[in-house]
């Protein structure tokens, strides 16, 4: 095959060929980053390459194990007491002030998962945040997490309306 | 998002991306060329159509010839990385040189006299037109990548809803029932696909220059400057 043939064959395909300039600029605008919330750093880490593998290591870290033991049994399956989840949330708040970025990400995961598990398994809100603040955070987090964690957080959002 | 945070989360730079492909040998080089063509073929064709050199040939043929001539050069990307230019502007510079070469070749062949007497005038600013075409091209490529990612992750319905709303401009309430969901659920599903699209778009834009900030690149393209 000649070099010219090679370039001819690898020329780009024509999918989305009907995309016009106006629509392209509208879609381009979607790519602008949104004002940062604390959860966004964690979501970006989860969505980055290898993010789910990173998460599976994170939940085995001492922060989780000390407070709730087996994190899957506790947080996903619900074999956990409310007081343990509150302890996990408080431990996360302490770790959240750490200078190390990795530790702050672990803290964020522990904080939001403790809130989600309290909602999903006990129907209780263990934070002072408003429901309107909790809902988008947990919804976005559930989209970034691997299963079965995503399902647990999604159940938490469903429990939010009737939670105390 | 700040540039520093972006670098934290997506450490792959344009240079890393090129080096990674180059280290894979001929197959990596082929992939690299294909990715470059997917993104820049259309902007270069638009640029060509805005020049006085349109008589040189069909835009598709001219741009293919350019890629075949330049992308085969071993030092092409190394020279770009030290130029400080955005990749599309580096390609346009190289494309201008290529057109001059074609000019000379045609002159030598003594076939250009008839056409050369009546050059086509430039219309508007071909560089700006190429930047606008680049915006379309990069969005198109991000759509392709996000679609592939959604298909791979079995998020076909999420992707279709995203297209209906963000690509075709339909309201969720008007089509959500087609997918067996209500409008709020459709919005959540679209957001999942939108996340894939955003990630693809920002990743592509981060490769436009060695220290590219995707937000700055987007704002530049939206303002139509691109410089």
Short mmCIF file of C-alpha atoms in Angstrom, two decimals:
data_model
loop_
_atom_site.label_atom_id
_atom_site.label_comp_id
_atom_site.label_asym_id
_atom_site.label_seq_id
_atom_site.Cartn_x
_atom_site.Cartn_y
_atom_site.Cartn_z
CA UNK A 1 0.00 0.00 0.00
CA UNK A 2 1.39 3.41 -0.92
CA UNK A 3 1.73 6.16 1.65
CA UNK A 4 -1.04 8.11 -0.10
CA UNK A 5 -3.36 5.07 0.04
CA UNK A 6 -2.57 4.66 3.70
CA UNK A 7 -3.57 8.25 4.44
CA UNK A 8 -6.68 7.91 2.27
CA UNK A 9 -7.85 4.87 4.22
CA UNK A 10 -7.27 6.43 7.62
CA UNK A 11 -9.04 9.69 6.83
CA UNK A 12 -11.64 10.56 9.47
CA UNK A 13 -15.12 9.10 9.28
CA UNK A 14 -18.17 11.27 8.75
CA UNK A 15 -20.19 10.56 11.91
CA UNK A 16 -21.84 13.72 13.27
CA UNK A 17 -21.27 15.28 9.85
CA UNK A 18 -24.48 17.29 10.27
CA UNK A 19 -23.06 19.15 13.27
CA UNK A 20 -23.23 22.84 12.42
CA UNK A 21 -21.19 25.67 13.90
CA UNK A 22 -23.98 26.96 16.15
CA UNK A 23 -24.62 23.54 17.70
CA UNK A 24 -20.89 22.93 18.04
CA UNK A 25 -20.43 26.16 20.00
CA UNK A 26 -23.35 25.24 22.26
CA UNK A 27 -21.78 21.84 22.95
CA UNK A 28 -18.37 23.43 23.38
CA UNK A 29 -19.77 25.62 26.14
CA UNK A 30 -20.74 22.46 28.06
CA UNK A 31 -17.05 21.70 28.46
CA UNK A 32 -16.36 24.75 30.63
CA UNK A 33 -15.68 23.67 34.17
CA UNK A 34 -18.37 24.46 36.69
CA UNK A 35 -17.77 26.35 39.93
CA UNK A 36 -15.98 23.89 42.15
CA UNK A 37 -17.75 22.10 44.95
CA UNK A 38 -15.72 20.06 47.44
CA UNK A 39 -17.17 16.86 45.94
CA UNK A 40 -15.93 17.66 42.42
CA UNK A 41 -12.31 16.81 43.17
CA UNK A 42 -13.41 13.33 44.29
CA UNK A 43 -15.70 12.88 41.28
CA UNK A 44 -12.92 13.87 38.90
CA UNK A 45 -10.55 11.42 40.58
CA UNK A 46 -13.15 8.66 40.24
CA UNK A 47 -13.74 9.43 36.57
CA UNK A 48 -10.04 9.71 35.70
CA UNK A 49 -8.31 6.63 34.26
CA UNK A 50 -7.94 4.00 37.00
CA UNK A 51 -10.34 5.89 39.24
CA UNK A 52 -12.40 2.89 40.23
CA UNK A 53 -9.31 0.85 41.12
CA UNK A 54 -8.13 3.79 43.19
CA UNK A 55 -11.49 3.85 44.99
CA UNK A 56 -11.34 0.15 45.83
CA UNK A 57 -8.02 0.76 47.57
CA UNK A 58 -9.32 3.86 49.31
CA UNK A 59 -12.14 2.06 51.06
CA UNK A 60 -9.61 -0.33 52.59
CA UNK A 61 -7.73 2.57 54.19
CA UNK A 62 -7.55 2.86 58.02
CA UNK A 63 -10.12 5.68 58.09
CA UNK A 64 -12.83 3.29 56.96
CA UNK A 65 -11.61 0.14 58.70
CA UNK A 66 -11.23 1.79 62.09
CA UNK A 67 -14.76 3.15 62.14
CA UNK A 68 -16.85 0.54 60.33
CA UNK A 69 -14.72 -2.61 59.89
CA UNK A 70 -15.49 -4.29 56.57
CA UNK A 71 -16.52 -1.33 54.40
CA UNK A 72 -18.58 -3.35 51.92
CA UNK A 73 -20.53 -5.19 54.64
CA UNK A 74 -21.04 -1.98 56.55
CA UNK A 75 -21.68 0.68 53.95
CA UNK A 76 -23.12 -1.33 51.06
CA UNK A 77 -24.96 -4.12 52.89
CA UNK A 78 -25.95 -2.00 55.86
CA UNK A 79 -24.41 -4.06 58.65
CA UNK A 80 -23.48 -0.93 60.54
CA UNK A 81 -24.81 1.14 63.42
CA UNK A 82 -25.68 4.77 63.02
CA UNK A 83 -23.11 5.72 65.65
CA UNK A 84 -20.37 4.10 63.55
CA UNK A 85 -21.41 6.14 60.52
CA UNK A 86 -21.35 9.32 62.56
CA UNK A 87 -17.88 8.38 63.79
CA UNK A 88 -16.77 7.82 60.21
CA UNK A 89 -18.14 11.21 59.21
CA UNK A 90 -16.30 12.94 62.07
CA UNK A 91 -13.06 11.10 61.28
CA UNK A 92 -13.45 12.27 57.68
CA UNK A 93 -13.86 15.86 58.80
CA UNK A 94 -10.58 15.67 60.74
CA UNK A 95 -8.75 14.06 57.82
CA UNK A 96 -10.22 16.66 55.46
CA UNK A 97 -7.92 19.28 56.97
CA UNK A 98 -4.84 17.24 56.04
CA UNK A 99 -2.25 18.91 53.80
CA UNK A 100 -1.95 15.83 51.60
CA UNK A 101 -4.35 15.90 48.63
CA UNK A 102 -4.76 12.12 48.58
CA UNK A 103 -5.85 12.17 52.23
CA UNK A 104 -8.32 14.95 51.51
CA UNK A 105 -9.82 12.85 48.71
CA UNK A 106 -10.10 9.85 51.06
CA UNK A 107 -11.75 12.13 53.60
CA UNK A 108 -14.26 13.34 51.04
CA UNK A 109 -15.13 9.76 50.08
CA UNK A 110 -15.56 8.77 53.73
CA UNK A 111 -17.65 11.85 54.49
CA UNK A 112 -20.14 11.42 51.65
CA UNK A 113 -20.35 7.65 51.90
CA UNK A 114 -21.12 7.88 55.63
CA UNK A 115 -23.94 10.32 54.89
CA UNK A 116 -25.22 8.14 52.05
CA UNK A 117 -25.10 4.95 54.14
CA UNK A 118 -26.97 6.63 57.00
CA UNK A 119 -29.71 7.59 54.56
CA UNK A 120 -29.81 4.30 52.68
CA UNK A 121 -29.75 1.98 55.72
CA UNK A 122 -31.17 4.04 58.58
CA UNK A 123 -33.20 6.73 56.84
CA UNK A 124 -31.36 9.37 58.85
CA UNK A 125 -29.65 12.59 57.86
CA UNK A 126 -26.41 12.87 59.84
CA UNK A 127 -25.28 16.21 58.45
CA UNK A 128 -26.41 19.78 58.87
CA UNK A 129 -26.60 20.26 55.11
CA UNK A 130 -29.97 20.93 53.50
CA UNK A 131 -31.67 18.23 51.46
CA UNK A 132 -31.34 20.45 48.41
CA UNK A 133 -27.57 20.48 48.94
CA UNK A 134 -27.25 16.77 49.63
CA UNK A 135 -29.26 15.59 46.62
CA UNK A 136 -27.08 16.91 43.75
CA UNK A 137 -23.88 15.89 45.54
CA UNK A 138 -25.02 12.30 46.06
CA UNK A 139 -26.57 12.10 42.59
CA UNK A 140 -23.32 13.20 40.95
CA UNK A 141 -21.29 10.94 43.22
CA UNK A 142 -23.43 7.90 42.38
CA UNK A 143 -22.76 8.46 38.68
CA UNK A 144 -19.02 8.40 39.26
CA UNK A 145 -18.81 5.41 41.63
CA UNK A 146 -18.46 1.77 40.61
CA UNK A 147 -21.12 -0.74 41.61
CA UNK A 148 -22.27 -1.78 44.17
CA UNK A 149 -21.38 1.62 45.67
CA UNK A 150 -23.26 3.57 43.00
CA UNK A 151 -26.45 1.65 43.80
CA UNK A 152 -26.12 2.29 47.53
CA UNK A 153 -25.67 6.04 47.00
CA UNK A 154 -28.59 6.09 44.56
CA UNK A 155 -30.78 4.40 47.21
CA UNK A 156 -29.66 7.14 49.59
CA UNK A 157 -30.98 9.81 47.23
CA UNK A 158 -34.28 7.95 47.01
CA UNK A 159 -34.48 7.81 50.81
CA UNK A 160 -33.78 11.50 51.20
CA UNK A 161 -37.40 12.66 50.88
CA UNK A 162 -38.66 10.59 53.79
CA UNK A 163 -35.50 10.77 55.90
CA UNK A 164 -35.41 12.40 59.34
CA UNK B 1 -11.24 24.33 37.44
CA UNK B 2 -7.76 25.69 37.83
CA UNK B 3 -4.97 24.61 35.58
CA UNK B 4 -3.16 23.10 38.54
CA UNK B 5 -6.13 20.94 39.47
CA UNK B 6 -6.57 19.85 35.89
CA UNK B 7 -2.94 18.80 35.84
CA UNK B 8 -3.50 16.90 39.07
CA UNK B 9 -6.33 14.84 37.68
CA UNK B 10 -5.23 14.45 34.07
CA UNK B 11 -1.45 14.29 34.18
CA UNK B 12 -1.15 13.25 30.51
CA UNK B 13 0.21 16.22 28.60
CA UNK B 14 0.26 16.71 24.87
CA UNK B 15 3.94 15.82 24.84
CA UNK B 16 3.29 12.65 26.86
CA UNK B 17 0.52 11.72 24.46
CA UNK B 18 2.73 12.12 21.40
CA UNK B 19 5.70 10.35 23.00
CA UNK B 20 3.47 7.50 24.09
CA UNK B 21 2.19 6.99 20.54
CA UNK B 22 5.66 7.37 19.00
CA UNK B 23 7.10 4.77 21.38
CA UNK B 24 4.68 2.19 19.95
CA UNK B 25 6.52 2.18 16.60
CA UNK B 26 4.79 2.27 13.21
CA UNK B 27 1.39 1.34 14.67
CA UNK B 28 1.63 4.12 17.26
CA UNK B 29 2.66 6.57 14.58
CA UNK B 30 -0.32 5.48 12.46
CA UNK B 31 -2.66 6.03 15.43
CA UNK B 32 -1.14 9.44 16.06
CA UNK B 33 -1.56 10.46 12.42
CA UNK B 34 -5.14 9.23 12.44
CA UNK B 35 -5.96 11.24 15.54
CA UNK B 36 -4.38 14.35 14.08
CA UNK B 37 -6.30 13.94 10.82
CA UNK B 38 -9.59 13.32 12.60
CA UNK B 39 -9.24 16.65 14.37
CA UNK B 40 -7.55 18.88 11.85
CA UNK B 41 -8.54 17.73 8.35
CA UNK B 42 -11.72 19.78 8.27
CA UNK B 43 -10.19 23.03 9.65
CA UNK B 44 -7.39 22.78 7.08
CA UNK B 45 -9.88 22.24 4.27
CA UNK B 46 -11.81 25.31 5.42
CA UNK B 47 -8.58 27.27 5.57
CA UNK B 48 -7.67 26.14 2.07
CA UNK B 49 -11.08 27.19 0.75
CA UNK B 50 -10.44 30.69 2.09
CA UNK B 51 -7.16 31.15 0.25
CA UNK B 52 -6.34 32.20 -3.28
CA UNK B 53 -4.92 28.73 -3.92
CA UNK B 54 -8.19 26.92 -4.38
CA UNK B 55 -7.35 26.26 -7.99
CA UNK B 56 -4.59 23.89 -6.85
CA UNK B 57 -7.09 21.07 -6.37
CA UNK B 58 -9.92 19.58 -4.37
CA UNK B 59 -9.67 20.48 -0.65
CA UNK B 60 -9.80 16.85 0.45
CA UNK B 61 -7.01 15.86 -1.93
CA UNK B 62 -4.84 18.82 -1.00
CA UNK B 63 -5.17 18.20 2.74
CA UNK B 64 -4.55 14.48 2.34
CA UNK B 65 -1.45 15.29 0.34
CA UNK B 66 -0.32 17.65 3.08
CA UNK B 67 -0.75 15.05 5.79
CA UNK B 68 1.04 12.43 3.70
CA UNK B 69 3.92 14.84 3.13
CA UNK B 70 4.33 16.24 6.64
CA UNK B 71 3.15 13.64 9.13
CA UNK B 72 5.68 11.17 7.74
CA UNK B 73 8.54 13.43 8.85
CA UNK B 74 10.18 12.13 12.02
CA UNK B 75 10.80 15.55 13.54
CA UNK B 76 7.43 17.11 12.72
CA UNK B 77 5.99 16.90 16.25
CA UNK B 78 9.30 17.59 17.96
CA UNK B 79 9.52 20.86 16.02
CA UNK B 80 5.95 21.71 16.99
CA UNK B 81 6.54 21.08 20.69
CA UNK B 82 9.34 23.68 20.80
CA UNK B 83 7.41 26.20 18.69
CA UNK B 84 5.11 27.37 21.49
CA UNK B 85 2.21 27.41 19.04
CA UNK B 86 -1.16 25.76 19.36
CA UNK B 87 -1.11 22.62 17.26
CA UNK B 88 -3.74 23.88 14.83
CA UNK B 89 -1.74 27.05 14.20
CA UNK B 90 1.44 25.04 13.74
CA UNK B 91 -0.39 22.86 11.21
CA UNK B 92 -1.70 25.92 9.36
CA UNK B 93 1.83 27.33 9.13
CA UNK B 94 3.11 24.04 7.77
CA UNK B 95 0.13 23.87 5.42
CA UNK B 96 1.01 27.30 3.98
CA UNK B 97 4.51 26.09 3.23
CA UNK B 98 3.05 23.01 1.61
CA UNK B 99 0.81 25.15 -0.61
CA UNK B 100 3.84 27.19 -1.67
CA UNK B 101 5.62 23.98 -2.61
CA UNK B 102 2.64 22.91 -4.68
CA UNK B 103 2.66 26.30 -6.37
CA UNK B 104 6.30 25.91 -7.35
CA UNK B 105 5.74 22.37 -8.57
CA UNK B 106 2.84 23.47 -10.75
CA UNK B 107 4.88 26.33 -12.10
CA UNK B 108 7.63 23.93 -13.03
CA UNK B 109 5.12 21.82 -14.83
CA UNK B 110 4.09 24.99 -16.67
CA UNK B 111 0.48 24.09 -16.23
CA UNK B 112 -0.59 26.93 -14.01
CA UNK B 113 -0.55 29.81 -16.46
CA UNK B 114 -4.19 29.68 -17.37
CA UNK B 115 -5.42 29.25 -13.81
CA UNK B 116 -2.75 31.52 -12.34
CA UNK B 117 -3.92 34.46 -14.41
CA UNK B 118 -7.23 34.43 -12.59
CA UNK B 119 -6.50 33.74 -8.94
CA UNK B 120 -9.49 33.32 -6.62
CA UNK B 121 -9.63 36.16 -4.10
CA UNK B 122 -9.40 35.41 -0.41
CA UNK B 123 -12.75 35.71 1.34
CA UNK B 124 -12.66 36.95 4.92
CA UNK B 125 -9.97 35.63 7.24
CA UNK B 126 -9.03 32.02 6.49
CA UNK B 127 -7.32 31.61 9.87
CA UNK B 128 -10.47 32.61 11.74
CA UNK B 129 -12.56 30.38 9.51
CA UNK B 130 -10.16 27.54 10.30
CA UNK B 131 -10.51 28.22 14.03
CA UNK B 132 -14.30 28.03 13.74
CA UNK B 133 -13.96 24.82 11.77
CA UNK B 134 -11.61 23.53 14.46
CA UNK B 135 -14.32 24.14 17.07
CA UNK B 136 -16.72 22.02 15.02
CA UNK B 137 -14.07 19.38 14.41
CA UNK B 138 -13.03 19.05 18.05
CA UNK B 139 -16.65 18.82 19.23
CA UNK B 140 -17.34 16.19 16.57
CA UNK B 141 -14.34 14.16 17.72
CA UNK B 142 -15.39 14.49 21.37
CA UNK B 143 -18.86 13.26 20.41
CA UNK B 144 -17.36 10.23 18.65
CA UNK B 145 -15.17 9.39 21.63
CA UNK B 146 -17.94 9.88 24.18
CA UNK B 147 -20.32 7.76 22.09
CA UNK B 148 -17.73 4.97 21.94
CA UNK B 149 -17.18 5.22 25.71
CA UNK B 150 -20.92 5.06 26.39
CA UNK B 151 -21.33 2.06 24.08
CA UNK B 152 -18.43 0.33 25.83
CA UNK B 153 -20.04 0.95 29.23
CA UNK B 154 -23.51 -0.09 28.00
CA UNK B 155 -24.87 3.42 28.40
CA UNK B 156 -26.54 3.53 25.00
CA UNK B 157 -29.82 4.96 26.33
CA UNK B 158 -27.94 7.61 28.32
CA UNK B 159 -26.11 8.62 25.15
CA UNK B 160 -29.25 8.74 23.04
CA UNK B 161 -30.95 10.97 25.60
CA UNK B 162 -27.90 13.23 25.69
CA UNK B 163 -28.04 13.55 21.88
CA UNK B 164 -31.78 14.25 21.83
CA UNK B 165 -31.39 17.05 24.38
CA UNK B 166 -27.99 18.60 23.79
CA UNK B 167 -27.41 17.81 20.10
CA UNK B 168 -30.93 18.07 18.71
CA UNK B 169 -32.19 20.59 21.28
CA UNK B 170 -35.32 18.65 22.34
CA UNK B 171 -36.84 19.13 25.80
CA UNK B 172 -36.65 16.12 28.14
CA UNK B 173 -40.39 16.20 28.71
CA UNK B 174 -41.00 15.83 24.96
CA UNK B 175 -39.15 12.54 24.54
CA UNK B 176 -38.45 10.97 27.95
CA UNK B 177 -41.42 8.60 27.55
CA UNK B 178 -39.73 7.14 24.43
CA UNK B 179 -37.13 5.73 26.84
CA UNK B 180 -39.62 4.62 29.48
CA UNK B 181 -38.48 7.23 32.01
CA UNK B 182 -39.76 10.56 33.30
CA UNK B 183 -38.10 13.89 32.53
CA UNK B 184 -36.04 14.17 35.77
CA UNK B 185 -34.66 10.67 35.26
CA UNK B 186 -33.85 11.51 31.64
CA UNK B 187 -31.92 14.56 32.85
CA UNK B 188 -29.89 12.41 35.24
CA UNK B 189 -29.15 9.90 32.45
CA UNK B 190 -28.11 12.70 30.10
CA UNK B 191 -25.78 14.05 32.74
CA UNK B 192 -23.93 10.74 32.81
CA UNK B 193 -23.33 10.94 29.06
CA UNK B 194 -22.52 14.62 29.34
CA UNK B 195 -19.76 13.77 31.80
CA UNK B 196 -18.21 11.46 29.19
CA UNK B 197 -18.51 14.16 26.54
CA UNK B 198 -16.97 16.82 28.79
CA UNK B 199 -14.07 14.56 29.71
CA UNK B 200 -13.38 13.76 26.04
CA UNK B 201 -13.65 17.41 25.00
CA UNK B 202 -11.36 18.70 27.74
CA UNK B 203 -8.87 15.91 27.11
CA UNK B 204 -8.72 16.79 23.39
CA UNK B 205 -8.34 20.49 24.13
CA UNK B 206 -5.60 19.82 26.66
CA UNK B 207 -3.57 18.36 23.78
CA UNK B 208 -3.78 21.52 21.69
CA UNK B 209 -0.67 23.00 23.30
CA UNK B 210 1.93 21.73 25.78
CA UNK B 211 0.48 23.84 28.64
CA UNK B 212 -3.07 24.16 27.36
CA UNK B 213 -5.82 25.09 29.82
CA UNK B 214 -9.07 23.58 28.48
CA UNK B 215 -11.16 26.43 29.91
CA UNK B 216 -9.01 29.05 28.20
CA UNK B 217 -9.13 27.09 24.93
CA UNK B 218 -12.93 26.89 25.08
CA UNK B 219 -13.32 30.60 25.86
CA UNK B 220 -10.95 31.46 23.03
CA UNK B 221 -12.93 29.38 20.55
CA UNK B 222 -16.25 30.76 21.79
CA UNK B 223 -14.95 34.28 21.30
CA UNK B 224 -13.89 33.34 17.79
CA UNK B 225 -10.31 34.48 18.34
CA UNK B 226 -8.42 31.31 18.85
CA UNK B 227 -5.12 33.16 19.03
#
